Amino acid sequence: MELIFATHNKNKVLEIKNLIQKNIKLLSLSDIGFKGEIIEDGKSLDQNSLIKAKYIKSKYGMNCFADDTGLEVHSLNKKPGIYSSRYAGYPINSNNNIKKLLKNLSGFNNKNARFRTVISLIINENIYSFEGIINGKIIEEIKGNNGFGYDPIFIPNGYNKTFAELSLKEKNTISHRSIAINKMMNFLKKNY
Ligand code: IMP
């Protein structure tokens, strides 16, 4: 079976290509020649991941999946959530996003936060959803150089290092995204 991963992020595609079972041929958006942007105007991670998967499914008629991730901070009513990448506006800049988050969170004692990933998978006419969550807390100073996005200010529960201080391999074994991906892989192995 051929399966499209509806993302332009080459690292994400590579990560999954190495994990996916042999009878599934994973194709990226560039493999199928799609260069456009899909407008993510949903109100939740679930809606946005489904919008992306449905768009590609309807345009190309091929089975596909898409992911969407957000950082949900308890004291900020789960913000930035779906706005995580563009929290401080355009052009997208992780440092500015972090600065804005720390400013908005200053004064709150509760620094609990979680990363949440939702994957929407469409096979034939069936829609499946997989969620991955990692709980942790936000720290007030930036620590570490690895990773991306909010990694330098997020410490996962049970650790005393930020995501940006963990190696990519360590992060990938516990991350929200890997939890969701593993759930989808197990589902595919059982059913396809
Ligand atoms: P996306 O849906 O994977 O593109 O993620 C949306 C935004 O959430 C990214 O632009 C980052 O700001 C943030 N984000 C997602 N995953 C991570 C992560 O693993 N570490 C830090 N930030 C992340």
PDB file of N, CA and C and ligand atoms in Angstrom, residues 7 9 12 40 45 52 67-71 80-87 92 94 97 115-118 134 147-152 154 163 171-172 175-177, ligand 1:
ATOM      1  N   THR A   7       3.044  16.347   4.748  1.00  0.00           N
ATOM      2  CA  THR A   7       3.877  17.364   5.393  1.00  0.00           C
ATOM      3  C   THR A   7       4.981  17.791   4.436  1.00  0.00           C
ATOM      4  N   ASN A   9       7.772  18.812   5.870  1.00  0.00           N
ATOM      5  CA  ASN A   9       8.934  18.678   6.748  1.00  0.00           C
ATOM      6  C   ASN A   9       9.705  17.381   6.429  1.00  0.00           C
ATOM      7  N   LYS A  12      10.593  14.934   9.335  1.00  0.00           N
ATOM      8  CA  LYS A  12       9.483  14.091   9.812  1.00  0.00           C
ATOM      9  C   LYS A  12       9.306  12.883   8.886  1.00  0.00           C
ATOM     10  N   GLU A  40      -4.563  25.820   7.233  1.00  0.00           N
ATOM     11  CA  GLU A  40      -5.013  25.142   8.450  1.00  0.00           C
ATOM     12  C   GLU A  40      -5.897  26.101   9.237  1.00  0.00           C
ATOM     13  N   LEU A  45      -6.281  20.793  17.096  1.00  0.00           N
ATOM     14  CA  LEU A  45      -5.248  19.977  16.450  1.00  0.00           C
ATOM     15  C   LEU A  45      -5.911  18.893  15.616  1.00  0.00           C
ATOM     16  N   LYS A  52      -5.670  18.735   6.613  1.00  0.00           N
ATOM     17  CA  LYS A  52      -4.518  18.438   5.748  1.00  0.00           C
ATOM     18  C   LYS A  52      -4.667  17.078   5.076  1.00  0.00           C
ATOM     19  N   ASP A  67      -0.132  15.239  10.506  1.00  0.00           N
ATOM     20  CA  ASP A  67      -0.032  15.457  11.957  1.00  0.00           C
ATOM     21  C   ASP A  67      -0.160  16.943  12.272  1.00  0.00           C
ATOM     22  N   ASP A  68      -0.527  17.215  13.506  1.00  0.00           N
ATOM     23  CA  ASP A  68      -0.512  18.588  13.986  1.00  0.00           C
ATOM     24  C   ASP A  68      -0.169  18.554  15.469  1.00  0.00           C
ATOM     25  N   THR A  69       0.697  19.501  15.866  1.00  0.00           N
ATOM     26  CA  THR A  69       1.180  19.495  17.258  1.00  0.00           C
ATOM     27  C   THR A  69       1.009  20.867  17.876  1.00  0.00           C
ATOM     28  N   GLY A  70       0.758  20.879  19.169  1.00  0.00           N
ATOM     29  CA  GLY A  70       0.721  22.157  19.881  1.00  0.00           C
ATOM     30  C   GLY A  70       1.269  22.010  21.279  1.00  0.00           C
ATOM     31  N   LEU A  71       1.787  23.118  21.800  1.00  0.00           N
ATOM     32  CA  LEU A  71       2.192  23.175  23.210  1.00  0.00           C
ATOM     33  C   LEU A  71       0.996  23.737  23.978  1.00  0.00           C
ATOM     34  N   PRO A  80      -0.163  28.072  23.769  1.00  0.00           N
ATOM     35  CA  PRO A  80      -0.554  28.522  22.427  1.00  0.00           C
ATOM     36  C   PRO A  80      -1.282  27.480  21.581  1.00  0.00           C
ATOM     37  N   GLY A  81      -1.268  26.191  21.939  1.00  0.00           N
ATOM     38  CA  GLY A  81      -2.067  25.189  21.229  1.00  0.00           C
ATOM     39  C   GLY A  81      -1.881  25.226  19.723  1.00  0.00           C
ATOM     40  N   ILE A  82      -2.987  25.397  19.009  1.00  0.00           N
ATOM     41  CA  ILE A  82      -2.889  25.369  17.535  1.00  0.00           C
ATOM     42  C   ILE A  82      -2.097  26.565  16.990  1.00  0.00           C
ATOM     43  N   TYR A  83      -1.873  27.569  17.841  1.00  0.00           N
ATOM     44  CA  TYR A  83      -1.114  28.747  17.383  1.00  0.00           C
ATOM     45  C   TYR A  83       0.372  28.643  17.706  1.00  0.00           C
ATOM     46  N   SER A  84       0.838  27.448  18.112  1.00  0.00           N
ATOM     47  CA  SER A  84       2.214  27.310  18.606  1.00  0.00           C
ATOM     48  C   SER A  84       3.263  27.858  17.645  1.00  0.00           C
ATOM     49  N   SER A  85       3.142  27.552  16.361  1.00  0.00           N
ATOM     50  CA  SER A  85       4.210  27.965  15.445  1.00  0.00           C
ATOM     51  C   SER A  85       4.172  29.471  15.198  1.00  0.00           C
ATOM     52  N   ARG A  86       3.003  30.078  15.243  1.00  0.00           N
ATOM     53  CA  ARG A  86       2.870  31.523  14.896  1.00  0.00           C
ATOM     54  C   ARG A  86       2.426  32.342  16.099  1.00  0.00           C
ATOM     55  N   TYR A  87       2.808  31.888  17.313  1.00  0.00           N
ATOM     56  CA  TYR A  87       2.327  32.530  18.551  1.00  0.00           C
ATOM     57  C   TYR A  87       2.695  34.010  18.595  1.00  0.00           C
ATOM     58  N   ILE A  92       7.537  33.691  11.229  1.00  0.00           N
ATOM     59  CA  ILE A  92       7.609  32.738  12.332  1.00  0.00           C
ATOM     60  C   ILE A  92       9.016  32.702  12.916  1.00  0.00           C
ATOM     61  N   SER A  94      11.041  31.176  16.470  1.00  0.00           N
ATOM     62  CA  SER A  94      10.930  30.413  17.724  1.00  0.00           C
ATOM     63  C   SER A  94      11.340  31.236  18.936  1.00  0.00           C
ATOM     64  N   ASN A  97       8.561  33.439  19.876  1.00  0.00           N
ATOM     65  CA  ASN A  97       7.477  32.643  20.469  1.00  0.00           C
ATOM     66  C   ASN A  97       7.787  32.344  21.936  1.00  0.00           C
ATOM     67  N   PHE A 115       3.023  18.793  25.471  1.00  0.00           N
ATOM     68  CA  PHE A 115       2.984  18.778  24.017  1.00  0.00           C
ATOM     69  C   PHE A 115       1.956  17.727  23.625  1.00  0.00           C
ATOM     70  N   ARG A 116       1.131  18.079  22.651  1.00  0.00           N
ATOM     71  CA  ARG A 116       0.132  17.105  22.178  1.00  0.00           C
ATOM     72  C   ARG A 116       0.188  17.040  20.651  1.00  0.00           C
ATOM     73  N   THR A 117       0.283  15.821  20.142  1.00  0.00           N
ATOM     74  CA  THR A 117       0.261  15.588  18.691  1.00  0.00           C
ATOM     75  C   THR A 117      -0.984  14.801  18.335  1.00  0.00           C
ATOM     76  N   VAL A 118      -1.625  15.203  17.269  1.00  0.00           N
ATOM     77  CA  VAL A 118      -2.732  14.397  16.742  1.00  0.00           C
ATOM     78  C   VAL A 118      -2.392  14.029  15.297  1.00  0.00           C
ATOM     79  N   ILE A 134       2.974  14.356  25.922  1.00  0.00           N
ATOM     80  CA  ILE A 134       4.018  14.292  26.938  1.00  0.00           C
ATOM     81  C   ILE A 134       3.831  15.478  27.885  1.00  0.00           C
ATOM     82  N   GLY A 147      17.186  20.281  19.090  1.00  0.00           N
ATOM     83  CA  GLY A 147      15.753  20.364  18.821  1.00  0.00           C
ATOM     84  C   GLY A 147      15.321  21.645  18.149  1.00  0.00           C
ATOM     85  N   PHE A 148      14.077  22.032  18.407  1.00  0.00           N
ATOM     86  CA  PHE A 148      13.516  23.214  17.751  1.00  0.00           C
ATOM     87  C   PHE A 148      12.347  23.732  18.579  1.00  0.00           C
ATOM     88  N   GLY A 149      11.730  24.788  18.094  1.00  0.00           N
ATOM     89  CA  GLY A 149      10.517  25.317  18.728  1.00  0.00           C
ATOM     90  C   GLY A 149      10.713  25.628  20.203  1.00  0.00           C
ATOM     91  N   TYR A 150       9.847  25.088  21.031  1.00  0.00           N
ATOM     92  CA  TYR A 150       9.846  25.389  22.468  1.00  0.00           C
ATOM     93  C   TYR A 150      10.745  24.440  23.271  1.00  0.00           C
ATOM     94  N   ASP A 151      11.530  23.621  22.594  1.00  0.00           N
ATOM     95  CA  ASP A 151      12.373  22.633  23.284  1.00  0.00           C
ATOM     96  C   ASP A 151      13.237  23.217  24.412  1.00  0.00           C
ATOM     97  N   PRO A 152      13.859  24.415  24.237  1.00  0.00           N
ATOM     98  CA  PRO A 152      14.761  24.912  25.292  1.00  0.00           C
ATOM     99  C   PRO A 152      14.069  25.319  26.592  1.00  0.00           C
ATOM    100  N   PHE A 154      11.169  23.499  27.793  1.00  0.00           N
ATOM    101  CA  PHE A 154      10.254  22.425  28.217  1.00  0.00           C
ATOM    102  C   PHE A 154      11.027  21.273  28.845  1.00  0.00           C
ATOM    103  N   PHE A 163      14.030  19.485  26.694  1.00  0.00           N
ATOM    104  CA  PHE A 163      14.055  18.722  25.440  1.00  0.00           C
ATOM    105  C   PHE A 163      15.290  19.109  24.619  1.00  0.00           C
ATOM    106  N   LYS A 171      15.126  12.302  22.894  1.00  0.00           N
ATOM    107  CA  LYS A 171      13.840  13.013  22.764  1.00  0.00           C
ATOM    108  C   LYS A 171      12.852  12.175  21.950  1.00  0.00           C
ATOM    109  N   ASN A 172      13.355  11.608  20.848  1.00  0.00           N
ATOM    110  CA  ASN A 172      12.465  10.855  19.962  1.00  0.00           C
ATOM    111  C   ASN A 172      11.896   9.589  20.596  1.00  0.00           C
ATOM    112  N   SER A 175       8.950  11.428  22.955  1.00  0.00           N
ATOM    113  CA  SER A 175       8.182  12.613  22.566  1.00  0.00           C
ATOM    114  C   SER A 175       6.728  12.312  22.214  1.00  0.00           C
ATOM    115  N   HIS A 176       5.923  13.354  22.353  1.00  0.00           N
ATOM    116  CA  HIS A 176       4.524  13.363  21.913  1.00  0.00           C
ATOM    117  C   HIS A 176       4.377  12.783  20.502  1.00  0.00           C
ATOM    118  N   ARG A 177       5.252  13.242  19.574  1.00  0.00           N
ATOM    119  CA  ARG A 177       5.130  12.791  18.187  1.00  0.00           C
ATOM    120  C   ARG A 177       5.403  11.299  18.073  1.00  0.00           C
TER     121      ARG A 177
HETATM  122  P1  IMP B   1       3.786  21.044  13.851  1.00  0.00           P
HETATM  123  O1  IMP B   1       2.305  20.817  13.838  1.00  0.00           O
HETATM  124  O2  IMP B   1       4.560  19.787  14.031  1.00  0.00           O
HETATM  125  O3  IMP B   1       4.246  21.859  12.682  1.00  0.00           O
HETATM  126  O4  IMP B   1       4.111  21.908  15.156  1.00  0.00           O
HETATM  127  C1  IMP B   1       3.577  23.211  15.354  1.00  0.00           C
HETATM  128  C2  IMP B   1       4.488  24.013  16.257  1.00  0.00           C
HETATM  129  O5  IMP B   1       4.513  23.426  17.570  1.00  0.00           O
HETATM  130  C3  IMP B   1       5.955  24.053  15.830  1.00  0.00           C
HETATM  131  O6  IMP B   1       6.178  25.086  14.903  1.00  0.00           O
HETATM  132  C4  IMP B   1       6.653  24.325  17.159  1.00  0.00           C
HETATM  133  O7  IMP B   1       6.591  25.681  17.513  1.00  0.00           O
HETATM  134  C5  IMP B   1       5.811  23.531  18.137  1.00  0.00           C
HETATM  135  N1  IMP B   1       6.357  22.166  18.299  1.00  0.00           N
HETATM  136  C6  IMP B   1       5.896  21.029  17.728  1.00  0.00           C
HETATM  137  N2  IMP B   1       6.623  19.968  18.094  1.00  0.00           N
HETATM  138  C7  IMP B   1       7.585  20.448  18.910  1.00  0.00           C
HETATM  139  C8  IMP B   1       8.654  19.823  19.602  1.00  0.00           C
HETATM  140  O8  IMP B   1       8.890  18.602  19.537  1.00  0.00           O
HETATM  141  N3  IMP B   1       9.436  20.635  20.348  1.00  0.00           N
HETATM  142  C9  IMP B   1       9.215  21.982  20.443  1.00  0.00           C
HETATM  143  N4  IMP B   1       8.246  22.612  19.811  1.00  0.00           N
HETATM  144  C10 IMP B   1       7.426  21.854  19.049  1.00  0.00           C
END
